[in-house]
Short mmCIF file of C-alpha atoms in Angstrom, two decimals:
data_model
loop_
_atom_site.label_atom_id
_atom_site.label_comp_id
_atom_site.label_asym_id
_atom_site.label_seq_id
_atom_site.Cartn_x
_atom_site.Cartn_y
_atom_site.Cartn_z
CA UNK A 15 80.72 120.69 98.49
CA UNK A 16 81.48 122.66 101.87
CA UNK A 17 84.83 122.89 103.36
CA UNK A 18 84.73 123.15 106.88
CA UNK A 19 87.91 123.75 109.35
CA UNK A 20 86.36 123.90 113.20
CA UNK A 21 84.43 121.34 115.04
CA UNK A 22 81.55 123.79 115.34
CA UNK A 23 81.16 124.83 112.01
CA UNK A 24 80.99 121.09 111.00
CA UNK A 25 78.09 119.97 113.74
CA UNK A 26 76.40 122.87 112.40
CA UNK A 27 77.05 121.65 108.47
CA UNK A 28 75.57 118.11 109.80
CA UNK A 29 72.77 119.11 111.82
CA UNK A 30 70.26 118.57 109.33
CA UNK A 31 71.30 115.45 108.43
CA UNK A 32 70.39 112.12 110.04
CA UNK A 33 72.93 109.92 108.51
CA UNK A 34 76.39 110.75 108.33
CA UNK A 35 78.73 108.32 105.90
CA UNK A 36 82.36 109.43 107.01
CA UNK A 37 85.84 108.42 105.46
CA UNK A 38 88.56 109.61 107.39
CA UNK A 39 92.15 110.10 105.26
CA UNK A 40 95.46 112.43 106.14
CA UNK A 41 95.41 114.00 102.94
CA UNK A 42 97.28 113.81 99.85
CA UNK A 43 94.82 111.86 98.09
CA UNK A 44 94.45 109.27 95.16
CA UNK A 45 92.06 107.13 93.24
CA UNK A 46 92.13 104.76 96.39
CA UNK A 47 90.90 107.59 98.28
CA UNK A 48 88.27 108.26 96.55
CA UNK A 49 86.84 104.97 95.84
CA UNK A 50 86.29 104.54 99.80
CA UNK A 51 84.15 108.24 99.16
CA UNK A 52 82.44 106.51 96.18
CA UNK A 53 81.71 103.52 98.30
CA UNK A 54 80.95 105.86 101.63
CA UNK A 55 77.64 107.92 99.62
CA UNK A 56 75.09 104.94 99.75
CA UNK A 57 75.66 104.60 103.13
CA UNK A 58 73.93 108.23 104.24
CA UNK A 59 72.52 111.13 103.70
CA UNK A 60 75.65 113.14 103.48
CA UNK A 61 79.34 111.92 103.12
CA UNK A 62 82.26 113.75 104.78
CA UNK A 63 85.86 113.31 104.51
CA UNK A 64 88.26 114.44 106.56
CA UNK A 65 91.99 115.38 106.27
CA UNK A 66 94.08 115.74 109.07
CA UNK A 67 98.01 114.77 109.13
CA UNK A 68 98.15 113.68 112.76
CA UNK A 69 100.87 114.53 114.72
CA UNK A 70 100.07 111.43 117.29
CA UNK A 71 100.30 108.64 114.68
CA UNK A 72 104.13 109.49 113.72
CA UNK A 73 107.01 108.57 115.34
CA UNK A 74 110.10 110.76 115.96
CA UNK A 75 112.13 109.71 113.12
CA UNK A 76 108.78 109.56 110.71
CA UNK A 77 107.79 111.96 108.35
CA UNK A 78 105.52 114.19 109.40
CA UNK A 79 107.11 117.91 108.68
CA UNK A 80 107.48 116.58 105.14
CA UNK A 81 103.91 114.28 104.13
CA UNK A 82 102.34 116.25 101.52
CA UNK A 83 99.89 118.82 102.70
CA UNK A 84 98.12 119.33 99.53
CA UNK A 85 94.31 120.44 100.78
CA UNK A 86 93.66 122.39 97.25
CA UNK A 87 93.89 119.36 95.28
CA UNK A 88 92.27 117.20 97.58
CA UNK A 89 89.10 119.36 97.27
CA UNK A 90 89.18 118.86 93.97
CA UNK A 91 89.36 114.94 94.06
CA UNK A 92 86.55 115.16 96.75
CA UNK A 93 84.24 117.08 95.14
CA UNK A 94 84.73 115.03 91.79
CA UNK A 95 84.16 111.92 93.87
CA UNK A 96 80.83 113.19 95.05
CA UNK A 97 81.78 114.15 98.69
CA UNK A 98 79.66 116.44 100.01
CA UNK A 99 81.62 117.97 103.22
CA UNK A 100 85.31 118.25 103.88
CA UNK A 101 86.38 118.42 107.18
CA UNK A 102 90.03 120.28 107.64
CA UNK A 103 91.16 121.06 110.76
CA UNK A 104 94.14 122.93 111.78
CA UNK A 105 95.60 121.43 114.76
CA UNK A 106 94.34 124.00 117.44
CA UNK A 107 90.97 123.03 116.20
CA UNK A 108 91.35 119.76 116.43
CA UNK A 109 93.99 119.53 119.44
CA UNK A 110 93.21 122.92 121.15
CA UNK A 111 95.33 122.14 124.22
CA UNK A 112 97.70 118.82 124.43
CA UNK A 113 96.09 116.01 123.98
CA UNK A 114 96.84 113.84 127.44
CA UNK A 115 93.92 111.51 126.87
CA UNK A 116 94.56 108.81 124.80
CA UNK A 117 93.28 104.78 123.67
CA UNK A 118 95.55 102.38 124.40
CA UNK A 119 94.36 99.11 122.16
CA UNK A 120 95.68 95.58 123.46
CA UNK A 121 98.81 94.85 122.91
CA UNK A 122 98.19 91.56 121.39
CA UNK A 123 96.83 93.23 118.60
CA UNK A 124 98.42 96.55 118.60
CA UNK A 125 102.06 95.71 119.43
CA UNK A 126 102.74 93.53 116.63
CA UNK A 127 103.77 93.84 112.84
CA UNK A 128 102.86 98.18 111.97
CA UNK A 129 103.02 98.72 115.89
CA UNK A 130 106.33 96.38 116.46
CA UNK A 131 108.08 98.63 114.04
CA UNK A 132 106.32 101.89 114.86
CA UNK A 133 105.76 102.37 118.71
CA UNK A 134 103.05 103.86 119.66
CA UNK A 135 101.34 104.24 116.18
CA UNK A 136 98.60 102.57 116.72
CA UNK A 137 97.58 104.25 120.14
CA UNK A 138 97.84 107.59 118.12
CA UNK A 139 95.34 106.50 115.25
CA UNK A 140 93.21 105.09 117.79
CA UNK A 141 93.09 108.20 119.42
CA UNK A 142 92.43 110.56 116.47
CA UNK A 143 89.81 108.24 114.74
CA UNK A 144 88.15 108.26 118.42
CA UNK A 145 88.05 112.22 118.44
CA UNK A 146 86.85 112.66 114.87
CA UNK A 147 84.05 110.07 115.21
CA UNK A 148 83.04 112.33 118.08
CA UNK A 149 83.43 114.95 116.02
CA UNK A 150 81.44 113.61 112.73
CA UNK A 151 79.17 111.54 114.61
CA UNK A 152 78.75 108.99 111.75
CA UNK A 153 75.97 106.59 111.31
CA UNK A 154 79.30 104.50 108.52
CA UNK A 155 82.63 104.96 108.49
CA UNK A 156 84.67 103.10 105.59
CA UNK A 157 88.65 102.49 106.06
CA UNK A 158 91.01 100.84 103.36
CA UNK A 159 92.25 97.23 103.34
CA UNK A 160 95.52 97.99 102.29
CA UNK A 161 95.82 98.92 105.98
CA UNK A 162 94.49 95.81 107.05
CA UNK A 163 96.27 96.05 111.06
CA UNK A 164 94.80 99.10 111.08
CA UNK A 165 91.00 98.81 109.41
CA UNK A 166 91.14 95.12 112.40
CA UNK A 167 91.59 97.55 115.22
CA UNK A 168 89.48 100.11 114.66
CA UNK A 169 86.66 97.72 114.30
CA UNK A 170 87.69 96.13 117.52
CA UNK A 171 87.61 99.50 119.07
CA UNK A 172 84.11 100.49 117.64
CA UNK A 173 82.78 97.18 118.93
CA UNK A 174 84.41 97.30 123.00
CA UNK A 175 83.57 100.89 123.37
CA UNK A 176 79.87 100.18 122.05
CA UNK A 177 80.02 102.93 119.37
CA UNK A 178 76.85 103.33 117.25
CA UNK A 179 78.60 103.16 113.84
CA UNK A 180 79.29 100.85 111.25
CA UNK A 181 82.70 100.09 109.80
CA UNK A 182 82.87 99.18 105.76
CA UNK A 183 86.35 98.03 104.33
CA UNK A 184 87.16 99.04 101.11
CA UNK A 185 89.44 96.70 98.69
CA UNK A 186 92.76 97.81 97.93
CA UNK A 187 93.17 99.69 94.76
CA UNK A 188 96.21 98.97 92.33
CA UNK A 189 98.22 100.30 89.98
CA UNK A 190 98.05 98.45 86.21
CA UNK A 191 101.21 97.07 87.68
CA UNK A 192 99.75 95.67 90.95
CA UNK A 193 101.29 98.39 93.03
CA UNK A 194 98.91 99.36 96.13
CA UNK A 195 97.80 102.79 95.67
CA UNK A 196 99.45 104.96 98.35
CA UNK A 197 99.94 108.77 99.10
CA UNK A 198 104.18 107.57 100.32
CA UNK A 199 103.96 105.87 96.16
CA UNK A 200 104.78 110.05 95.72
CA UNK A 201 108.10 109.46 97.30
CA UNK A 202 109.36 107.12 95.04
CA UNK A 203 111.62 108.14 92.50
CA UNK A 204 110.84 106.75 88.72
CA UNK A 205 113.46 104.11 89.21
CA UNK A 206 112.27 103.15 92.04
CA UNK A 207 108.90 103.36 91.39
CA UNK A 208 109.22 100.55 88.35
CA UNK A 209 110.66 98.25 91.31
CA UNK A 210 107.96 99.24 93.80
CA UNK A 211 105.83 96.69 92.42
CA UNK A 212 108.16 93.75 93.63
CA UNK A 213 106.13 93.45 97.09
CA UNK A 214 103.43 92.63 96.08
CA UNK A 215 104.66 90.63 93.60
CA UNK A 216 106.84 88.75 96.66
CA UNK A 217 103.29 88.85 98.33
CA UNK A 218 101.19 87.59 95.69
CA UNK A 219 104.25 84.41 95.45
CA UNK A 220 103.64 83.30 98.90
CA UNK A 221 99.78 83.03 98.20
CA UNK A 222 100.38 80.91 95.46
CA UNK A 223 102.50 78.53 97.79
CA UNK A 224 100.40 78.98 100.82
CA UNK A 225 97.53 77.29 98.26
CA UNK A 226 99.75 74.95 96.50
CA UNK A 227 101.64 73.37 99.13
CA UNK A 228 101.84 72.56 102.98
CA UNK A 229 101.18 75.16 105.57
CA UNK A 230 102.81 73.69 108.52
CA UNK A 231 104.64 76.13 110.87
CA UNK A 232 108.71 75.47 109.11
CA UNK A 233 106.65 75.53 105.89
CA UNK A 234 105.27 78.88 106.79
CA UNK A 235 108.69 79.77 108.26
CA UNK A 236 110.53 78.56 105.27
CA UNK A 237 108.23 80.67 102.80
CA UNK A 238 108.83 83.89 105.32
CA UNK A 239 112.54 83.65 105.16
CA UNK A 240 112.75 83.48 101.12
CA UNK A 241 110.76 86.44 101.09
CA UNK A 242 112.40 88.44 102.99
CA UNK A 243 115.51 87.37 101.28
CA UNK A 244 114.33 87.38 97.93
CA UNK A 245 113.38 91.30 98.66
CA UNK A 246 116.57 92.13 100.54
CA UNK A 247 118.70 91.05 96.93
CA UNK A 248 117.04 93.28 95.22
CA UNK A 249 117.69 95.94 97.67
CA UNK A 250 115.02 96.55 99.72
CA UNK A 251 114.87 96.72 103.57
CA UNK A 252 112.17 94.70 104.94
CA UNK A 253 110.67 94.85 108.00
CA UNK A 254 108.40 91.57 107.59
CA UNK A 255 107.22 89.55 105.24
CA UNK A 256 104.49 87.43 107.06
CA UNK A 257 101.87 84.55 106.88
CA UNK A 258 99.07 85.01 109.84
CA UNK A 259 95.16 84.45 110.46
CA UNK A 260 92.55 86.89 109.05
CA UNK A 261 90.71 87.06 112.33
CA UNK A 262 93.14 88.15 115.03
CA UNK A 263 96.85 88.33 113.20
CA UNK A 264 98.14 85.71 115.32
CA UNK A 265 100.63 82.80 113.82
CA UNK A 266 98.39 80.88 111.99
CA UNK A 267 96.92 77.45 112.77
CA UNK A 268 95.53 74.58 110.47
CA UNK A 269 92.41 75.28 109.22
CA UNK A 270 92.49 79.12 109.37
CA UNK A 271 91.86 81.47 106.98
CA UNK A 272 94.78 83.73 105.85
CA UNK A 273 96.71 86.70 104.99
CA UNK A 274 100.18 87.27 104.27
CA UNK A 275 101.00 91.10 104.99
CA UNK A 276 104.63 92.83 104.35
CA UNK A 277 106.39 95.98 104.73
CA UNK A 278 109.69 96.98 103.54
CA UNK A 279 111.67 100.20 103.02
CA UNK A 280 112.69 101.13 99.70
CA UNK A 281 115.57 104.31 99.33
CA UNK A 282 113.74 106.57 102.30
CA UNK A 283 110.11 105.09 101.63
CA UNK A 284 108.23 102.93 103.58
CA UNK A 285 105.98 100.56 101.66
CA UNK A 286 103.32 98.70 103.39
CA UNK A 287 100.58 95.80 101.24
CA UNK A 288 98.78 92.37 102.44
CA UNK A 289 97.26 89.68 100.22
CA UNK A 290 94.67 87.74 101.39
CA UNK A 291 94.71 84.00 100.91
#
């Protein structure tokens, strides 16, 4: 495996190859990581991950001085998982002078649930995933479920700007619990850890009743409302706790397909999971 830190030295790492299988990631890696890698090989000739905390995606308040930077370990997971490039940049390399270009996704899409609570986040992932597909050039690219706002609009993205590459979702991976796998799970203390498992938990509750019983909109309403509550007694902080369609995250309709999607604060951490229905 090759660890590579400027744009340059990577083009010159890929030049050979005429498939590229690329799974982009900030970092601080676990099992859920590594499955998208596992998943990313068949896909071409050579599989490169990057890691890159970006600086765009967090807001002021948000926790970028302190996520994990933990590059030596990662490597290690990587090259374990069969990846055969790593792709590292410092942030001259990849942001050599300020970055005043940016993609600005629709609103509709991009203003709601992750980007109604965090501003701007979604124009700064855009933006990044933009830069290192131009950088990586990848024939795949393979993003995780468990971000399920974010895997929708980088699709969209790929699509509108006609980019030649091919966007794979991989499942969410779980704890024996039922916990998503997350790099923030590191956060958690151990008591608070045991009660991490409680979204999706709440999550998988409002499946059940979304297939059990009636799905108008004050049944929908109803089931969002004891959620929220039934997460706030136990002391969480939740942000939402919602029921919308697969296709576009809109309020849901009769006859769509679903997904119920949730985020809540626990102590300092900031939990994010979505069941499909």
């Amino acid at each position: 495996m090759k660890l590579v830190h400027s744009i340059a030295d990577l083009r010159a790492e890929l030049a050979q190859h005429q498939r590229t299988a690329f799974v982009p990631t900030m970092g601080n890696l676990h099992d859920g990581h590594l499955a998208l890698v596992r998943q990313a090989k068949p896909l071409g000739d050579v599989t490169v991950a990057s890691i890159f905390v970006n600086r765009l995606q967090f807001g002021p308040n948000e926790d970028f001085d302190t996520y994990p930077r933990t590059l030596q370990a990662d490597c290690e997971k990587l090259h374990s998982a069969g990846c055969d490039v790593v792709f590292a940049p410092a942030e001259k390399d990849l942001y050599p002078e300020p970055q005043t270009f940016s993609v600005q996704p629709p609103a509709e899409l991009a203003n709601i649930l992750e980007g109604h609570f965090r501003p701007g986040f979604f124009t700064g992932v855009c933006t990044v995933v933009l830069k290192l597909f131009n950088c990586v050039q990848p024939h795949a690219a393979v993003f995780g479920r468990k971000d399920y706002q974010q895997q929708m609009i980088i699709r969209r993205m790929v699509q509108q700007l006609a980019l030649p590459i091919e966007i794979h979702t991989g499942d969410t991976l779980r704890a024996d619990d039922g916990l998503a796998l997350s790099s923030r799970n590191g956060y958690l203390s151990a008591i608070e850890r045991a009660e991490a498992v409680h979204l999706s938990r709440v999550l998988q509750s409002m499946v059940q009743a979304l297939r059990q019983g009636p799905r108008g909109v004050s049944a929908i309403h109803e089931l969002e409302d004891q959620a929220m509550q039934a997460l706030r007694q136990r002391g969480w902080q939740p942000d939402y706790l919602t029921v919308r369609r697969q296709h576009d995250l809109q309020a849901p309709q009769d006859g769509d397909a679903l997904v119920v999607l949730g985020a809540a604060r626990l102590g300092s951490t900031r939990l994010i999971d979505n069941l499909e229905v």
